[in-house]
Coordinates of C-alpha atoms in Angstrom, one line a residue:
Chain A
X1 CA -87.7 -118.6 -151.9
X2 CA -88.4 -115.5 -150.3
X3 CA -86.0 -116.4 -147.0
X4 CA -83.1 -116.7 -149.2
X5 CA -83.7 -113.8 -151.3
X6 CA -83.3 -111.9 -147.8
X7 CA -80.0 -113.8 -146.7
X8 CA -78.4 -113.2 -150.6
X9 CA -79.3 -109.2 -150.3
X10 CA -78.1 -109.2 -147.1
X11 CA -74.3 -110.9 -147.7
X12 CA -74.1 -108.3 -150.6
X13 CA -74.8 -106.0 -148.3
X14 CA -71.9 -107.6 -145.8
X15 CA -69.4 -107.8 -148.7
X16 CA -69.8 -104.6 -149.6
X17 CA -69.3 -102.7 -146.4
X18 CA -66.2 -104.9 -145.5
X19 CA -64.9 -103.6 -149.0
X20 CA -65.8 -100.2 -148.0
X21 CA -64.3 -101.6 -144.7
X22 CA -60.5 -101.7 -146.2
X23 CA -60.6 -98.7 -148.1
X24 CA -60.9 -96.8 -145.1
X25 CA -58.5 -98.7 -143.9
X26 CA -56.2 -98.3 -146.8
X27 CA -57.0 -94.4 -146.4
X28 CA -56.0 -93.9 -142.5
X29 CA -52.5 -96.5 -143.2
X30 CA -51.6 -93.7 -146.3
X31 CA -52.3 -90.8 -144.2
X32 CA -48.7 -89.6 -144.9
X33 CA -47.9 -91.5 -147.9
X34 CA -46.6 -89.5 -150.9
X35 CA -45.0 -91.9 -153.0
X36 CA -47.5 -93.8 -155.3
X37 CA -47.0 -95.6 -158.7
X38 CA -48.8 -93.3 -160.6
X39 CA -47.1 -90.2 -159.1
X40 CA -47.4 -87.8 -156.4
X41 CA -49.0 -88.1 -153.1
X42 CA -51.5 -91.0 -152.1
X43 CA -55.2 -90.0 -153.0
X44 CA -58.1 -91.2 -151.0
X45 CA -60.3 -93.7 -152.4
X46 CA -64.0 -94.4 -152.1
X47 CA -66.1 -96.9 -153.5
X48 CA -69.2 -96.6 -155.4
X49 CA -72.0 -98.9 -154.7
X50 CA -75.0 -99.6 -157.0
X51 CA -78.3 -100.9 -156.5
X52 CA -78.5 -103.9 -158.9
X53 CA -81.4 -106.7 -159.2
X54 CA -80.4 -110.3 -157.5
X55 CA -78.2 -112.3 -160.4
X56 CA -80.7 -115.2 -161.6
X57 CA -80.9 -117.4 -164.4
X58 CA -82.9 -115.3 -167.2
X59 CA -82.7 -118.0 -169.5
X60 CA -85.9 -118.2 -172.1
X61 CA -86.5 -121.7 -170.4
X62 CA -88.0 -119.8 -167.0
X63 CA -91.5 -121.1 -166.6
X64 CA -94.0 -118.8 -166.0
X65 CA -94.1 -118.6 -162.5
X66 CA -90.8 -118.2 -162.3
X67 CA -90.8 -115.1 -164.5
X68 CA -94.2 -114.1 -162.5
X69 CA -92.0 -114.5 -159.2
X70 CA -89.1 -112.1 -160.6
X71 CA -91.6 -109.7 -161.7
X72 CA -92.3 -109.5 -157.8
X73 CA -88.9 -109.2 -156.8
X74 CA -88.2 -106.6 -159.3
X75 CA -88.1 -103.6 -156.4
X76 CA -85.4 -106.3 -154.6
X77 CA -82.2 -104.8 -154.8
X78 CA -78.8 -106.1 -153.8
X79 CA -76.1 -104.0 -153.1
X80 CA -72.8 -104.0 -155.9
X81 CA -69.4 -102.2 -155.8
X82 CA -69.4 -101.2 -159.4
X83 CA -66.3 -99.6 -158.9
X84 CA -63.4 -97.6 -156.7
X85 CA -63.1 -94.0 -157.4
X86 CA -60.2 -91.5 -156.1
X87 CA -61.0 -88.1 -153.9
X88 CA -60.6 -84.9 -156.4
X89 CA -59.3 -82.9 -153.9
X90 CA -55.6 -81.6 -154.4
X91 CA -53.1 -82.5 -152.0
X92 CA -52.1 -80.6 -149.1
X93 CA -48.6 -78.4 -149.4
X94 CA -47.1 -79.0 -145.8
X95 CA -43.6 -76.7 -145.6
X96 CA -41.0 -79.2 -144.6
X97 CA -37.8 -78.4 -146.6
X98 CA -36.0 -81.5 -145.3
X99 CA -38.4 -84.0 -146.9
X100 CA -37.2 -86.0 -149.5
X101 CA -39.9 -85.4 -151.9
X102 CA -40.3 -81.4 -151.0
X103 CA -40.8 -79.3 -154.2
X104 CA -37.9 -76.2 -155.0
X105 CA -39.9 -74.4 -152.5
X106 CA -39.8 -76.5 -149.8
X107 CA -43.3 -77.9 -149.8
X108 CA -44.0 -81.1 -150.1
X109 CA -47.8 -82.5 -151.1
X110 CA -49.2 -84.8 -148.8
X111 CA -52.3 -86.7 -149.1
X112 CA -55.6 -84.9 -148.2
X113 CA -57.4 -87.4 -146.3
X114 CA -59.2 -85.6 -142.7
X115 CA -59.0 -88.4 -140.0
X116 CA -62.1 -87.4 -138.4
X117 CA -63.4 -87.9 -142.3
X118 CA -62.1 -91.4 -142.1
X119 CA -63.3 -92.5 -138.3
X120 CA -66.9 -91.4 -139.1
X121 CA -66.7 -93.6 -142.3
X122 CA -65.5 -96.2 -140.2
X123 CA -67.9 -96.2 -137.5
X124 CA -70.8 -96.1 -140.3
X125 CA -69.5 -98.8 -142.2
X126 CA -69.3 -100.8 -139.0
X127 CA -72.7 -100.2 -137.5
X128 CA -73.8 -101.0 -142.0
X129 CA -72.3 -104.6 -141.3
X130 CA -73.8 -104.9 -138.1
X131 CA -77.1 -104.3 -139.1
X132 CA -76.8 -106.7 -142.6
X133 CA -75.9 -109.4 -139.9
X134 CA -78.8 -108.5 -137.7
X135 CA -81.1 -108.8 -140.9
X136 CA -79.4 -112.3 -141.7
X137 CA -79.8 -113.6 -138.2
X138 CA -83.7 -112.7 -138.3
X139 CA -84.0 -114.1 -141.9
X140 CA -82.7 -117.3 -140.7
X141 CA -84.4 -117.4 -137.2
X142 CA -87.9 -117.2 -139.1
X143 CA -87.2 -119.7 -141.4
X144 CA -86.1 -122.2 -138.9
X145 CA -89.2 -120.9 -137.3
X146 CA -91.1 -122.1 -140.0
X147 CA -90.0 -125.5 -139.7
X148 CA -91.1 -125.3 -136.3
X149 CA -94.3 -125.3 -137.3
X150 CA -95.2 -129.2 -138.6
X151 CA -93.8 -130.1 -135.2
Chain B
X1 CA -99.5 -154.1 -152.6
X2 CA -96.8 -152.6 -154.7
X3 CA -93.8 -151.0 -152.5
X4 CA -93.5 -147.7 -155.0
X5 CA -96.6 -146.9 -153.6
X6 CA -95.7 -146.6 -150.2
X7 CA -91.8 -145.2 -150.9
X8 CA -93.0 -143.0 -153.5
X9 CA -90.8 -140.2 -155.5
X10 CA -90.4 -138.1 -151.9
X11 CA -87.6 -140.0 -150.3
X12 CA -85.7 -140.6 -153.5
X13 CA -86.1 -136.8 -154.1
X14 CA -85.3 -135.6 -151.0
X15 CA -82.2 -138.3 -150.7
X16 CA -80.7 -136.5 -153.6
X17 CA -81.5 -133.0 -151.8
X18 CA -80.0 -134.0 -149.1
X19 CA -77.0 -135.4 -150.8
X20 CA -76.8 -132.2 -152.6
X21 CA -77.4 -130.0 -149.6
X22 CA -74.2 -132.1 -147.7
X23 CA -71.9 -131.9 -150.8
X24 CA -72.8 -127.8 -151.2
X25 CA -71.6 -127.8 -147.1
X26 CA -68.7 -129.6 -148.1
X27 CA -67.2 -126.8 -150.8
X28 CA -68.3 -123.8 -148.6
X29 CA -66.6 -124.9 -145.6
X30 CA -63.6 -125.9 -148.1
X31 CA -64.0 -122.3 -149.7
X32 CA -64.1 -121.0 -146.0
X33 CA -61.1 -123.3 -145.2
X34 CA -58.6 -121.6 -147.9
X35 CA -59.7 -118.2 -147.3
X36 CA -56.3 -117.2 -146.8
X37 CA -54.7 -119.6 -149.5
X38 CA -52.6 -117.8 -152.5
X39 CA -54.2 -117.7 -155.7
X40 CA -57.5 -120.1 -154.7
X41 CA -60.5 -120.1 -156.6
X42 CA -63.7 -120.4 -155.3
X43 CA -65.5 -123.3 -156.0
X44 CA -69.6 -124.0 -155.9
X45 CA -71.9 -126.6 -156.5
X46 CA -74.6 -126.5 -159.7
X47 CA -77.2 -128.3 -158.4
X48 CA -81.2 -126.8 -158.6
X49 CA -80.7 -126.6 -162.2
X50 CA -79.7 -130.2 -162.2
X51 CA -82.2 -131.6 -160.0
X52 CA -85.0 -129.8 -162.0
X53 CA -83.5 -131.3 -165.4
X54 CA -83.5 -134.8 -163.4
X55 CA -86.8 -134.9 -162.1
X56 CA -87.9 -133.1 -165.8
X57 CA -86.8 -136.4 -166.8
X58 CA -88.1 -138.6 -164.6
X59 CA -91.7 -137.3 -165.3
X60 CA -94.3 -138.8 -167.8
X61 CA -92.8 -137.2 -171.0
X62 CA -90.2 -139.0 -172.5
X63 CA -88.1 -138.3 -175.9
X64 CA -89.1 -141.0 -178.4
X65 CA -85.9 -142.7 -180.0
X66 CA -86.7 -143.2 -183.6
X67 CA -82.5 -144.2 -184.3
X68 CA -80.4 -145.9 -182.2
X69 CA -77.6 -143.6 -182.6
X70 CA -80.4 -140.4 -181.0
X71 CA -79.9 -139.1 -177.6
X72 CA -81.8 -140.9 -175.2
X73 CA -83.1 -137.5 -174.0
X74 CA -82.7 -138.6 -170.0
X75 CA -80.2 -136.8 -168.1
X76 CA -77.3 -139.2 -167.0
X77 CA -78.6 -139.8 -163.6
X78 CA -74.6 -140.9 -162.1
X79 CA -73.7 -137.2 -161.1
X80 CA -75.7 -134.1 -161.2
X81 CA -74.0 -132.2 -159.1
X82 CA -71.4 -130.7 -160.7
X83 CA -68.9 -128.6 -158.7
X84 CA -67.3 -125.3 -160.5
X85 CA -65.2 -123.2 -159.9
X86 CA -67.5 -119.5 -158.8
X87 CA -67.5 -116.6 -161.0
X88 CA -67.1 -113.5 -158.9
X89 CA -69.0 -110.9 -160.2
X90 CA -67.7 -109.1 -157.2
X91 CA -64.8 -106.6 -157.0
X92 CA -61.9 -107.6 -155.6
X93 CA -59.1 -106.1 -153.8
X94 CA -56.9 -109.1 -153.0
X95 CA -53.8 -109.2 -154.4
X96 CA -53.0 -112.5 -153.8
X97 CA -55.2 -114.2 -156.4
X98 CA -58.2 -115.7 -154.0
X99 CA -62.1 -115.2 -155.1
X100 CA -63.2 -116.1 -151.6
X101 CA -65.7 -113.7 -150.2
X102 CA -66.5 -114.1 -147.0
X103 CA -69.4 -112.9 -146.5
X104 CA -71.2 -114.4 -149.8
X105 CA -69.9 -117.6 -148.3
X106 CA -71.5 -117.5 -145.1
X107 CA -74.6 -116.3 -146.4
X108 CA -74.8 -119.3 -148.6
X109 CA -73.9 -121.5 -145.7
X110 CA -77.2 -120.4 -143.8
X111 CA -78.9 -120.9 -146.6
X112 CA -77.9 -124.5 -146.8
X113 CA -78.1 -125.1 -143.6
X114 CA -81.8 -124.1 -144.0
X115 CA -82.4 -126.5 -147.1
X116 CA -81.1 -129.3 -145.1
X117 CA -82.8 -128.7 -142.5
X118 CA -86.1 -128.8 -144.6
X119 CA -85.3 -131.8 -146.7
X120 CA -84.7 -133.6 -143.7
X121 CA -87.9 -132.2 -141.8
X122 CA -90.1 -133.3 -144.4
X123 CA -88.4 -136.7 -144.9
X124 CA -89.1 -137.7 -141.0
X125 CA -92.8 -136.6 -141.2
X126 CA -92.7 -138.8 -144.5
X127 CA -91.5 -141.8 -142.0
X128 CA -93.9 -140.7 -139.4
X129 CA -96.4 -140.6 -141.3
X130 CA -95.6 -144.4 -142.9
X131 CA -95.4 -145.7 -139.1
X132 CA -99.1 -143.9 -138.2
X133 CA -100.3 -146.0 -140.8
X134 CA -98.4 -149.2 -139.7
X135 CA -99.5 -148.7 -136.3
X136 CA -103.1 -148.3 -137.3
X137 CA -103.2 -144.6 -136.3
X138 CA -103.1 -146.2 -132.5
X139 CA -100.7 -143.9 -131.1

């Protein structure tokens, strides 16, 4: 069912960004954090998102039209986060001697995340999840608009 | 006249979509209920794959028992809906143990919605049509 197809690429597409959502989030809250588990200052984190074919049963028991009908939907792609990946740049050195976690020198290494960075993310993701929504609530009008259509 | 001919396979098909279709509302809106509850799992309802193994069944070919003690080769027809408990293929960053996703969820709960709605849709036409014929196509 074509409709649904829509409305399944479309959540992934809803789940995705909201994920992408709380990163940013988790990024802007650690602005200043430099204590982590693994050591050393907190490192900016992005998620990677893949282009992966709708999960369906691929059983050997498909019948041919179904296996016809996923041979059509091959180029149908829903979004996945295949995984969570940390920024490469180095921490800033900010001078501040009084700091409990400043270095011999003085300097202590703060996270190197640019806010402006982080608000444009933000806005995009948001104006992402509004637009899945948008392609969900047109997906469902037409197919309650097709059921108009016996009436 | 014989009465399968007039309630035919539809409404006994669509009963058990819409049956399916108001148990499937039932675990999303319980899914969407404990969104925020420790350590839930997400439940969901198997039910195309059943229906088509039901109606596979129901159809002209039948498994010939040769033993008593062979499988009768009809799908137990008391439940086949089965309600399990989601696999997430999706990452999570909860700590607190829940597979909810949101999102998923509500998508899933449009697309109900939608399936209902159809089952019922044709259902009523079914009945309409039945009454045109009782009425003598008069109205």
């Amino acid at each position: 069912m074509d409709f649904f197809d829509a409305l399944h690429v479309s959540s992934s597409g809803l789940s995705a960004q909201r994920l992408r959502m709380n990163l940013i989030s988790a990024n802007l809250a650690n602005m200043n954090t430099t204590r982590t588990k693994a050591g050393g200052p907190y490192r900016r984190k992005d998620p990677v998102f893949a282009a992966l074919a709708p999960s369906r049963s691929q059983s050997h028991e498909a019948s041919f039209r179904e296996m016809l009908g996923n041979r059509q939907k091959e180029h149908l792609k829903e979004v996945a986060v295949v995984g969570i990946v940390e920024d490469s740049r180095p921490p800033i050195k900010k001078y501040d001697p009084m700091h409990p976690d400043a270095d011999g020198n003085g300097y202590v290494a703060m996270p190197n995340i640019n806010l402006m960075e982080e608000m444009v993310n933000m806005i995009s993701a948001t104006r992402s999840y509004e637009a899945s929504v948008t392609a969900i609530k047109s997906a469902k009008d037409m197919a309650l608009k097709a059921l108009e259509i016996g009436q | 006249m014989p009465t399968q001919s007039i309630f035919d396979e539809t409404i006994a098909t669509l009963q058990k979509t819409l049956n399916a279709g108001s148990l499937r509302h039932k675990v999303l809106t319980s899914n969407i209920a404990n969104i925020d509850t420790p350590n839930y799992k997400a439940f969901e309802v198997v039910m195309e794959d059943a229906l088509k193994r039901n109606n596979r069944s129901a159809g002209p070919i039948e498994l010939v028992r040769t033993r008593p003690r062979h499988l009768s080769g009809r799908h137990s027809s008391s439940s086949p809906l089965k309600i399990k408990a989601a696999d997430s293929q999706a990452l999570n960053l909860r700590a607190d143990g829940n597979t909810v996703d949101l999102d998923r969820t509500m998508g899933k709960l449009a697309e109900n919605t939608i399936m209902y709605r159809s089952a019922a849709q044709i259902i009523k036409k079914k009945f309409q049509g039945l009454k045109n014929a009782i009425q003598g196509g008069s109205k």
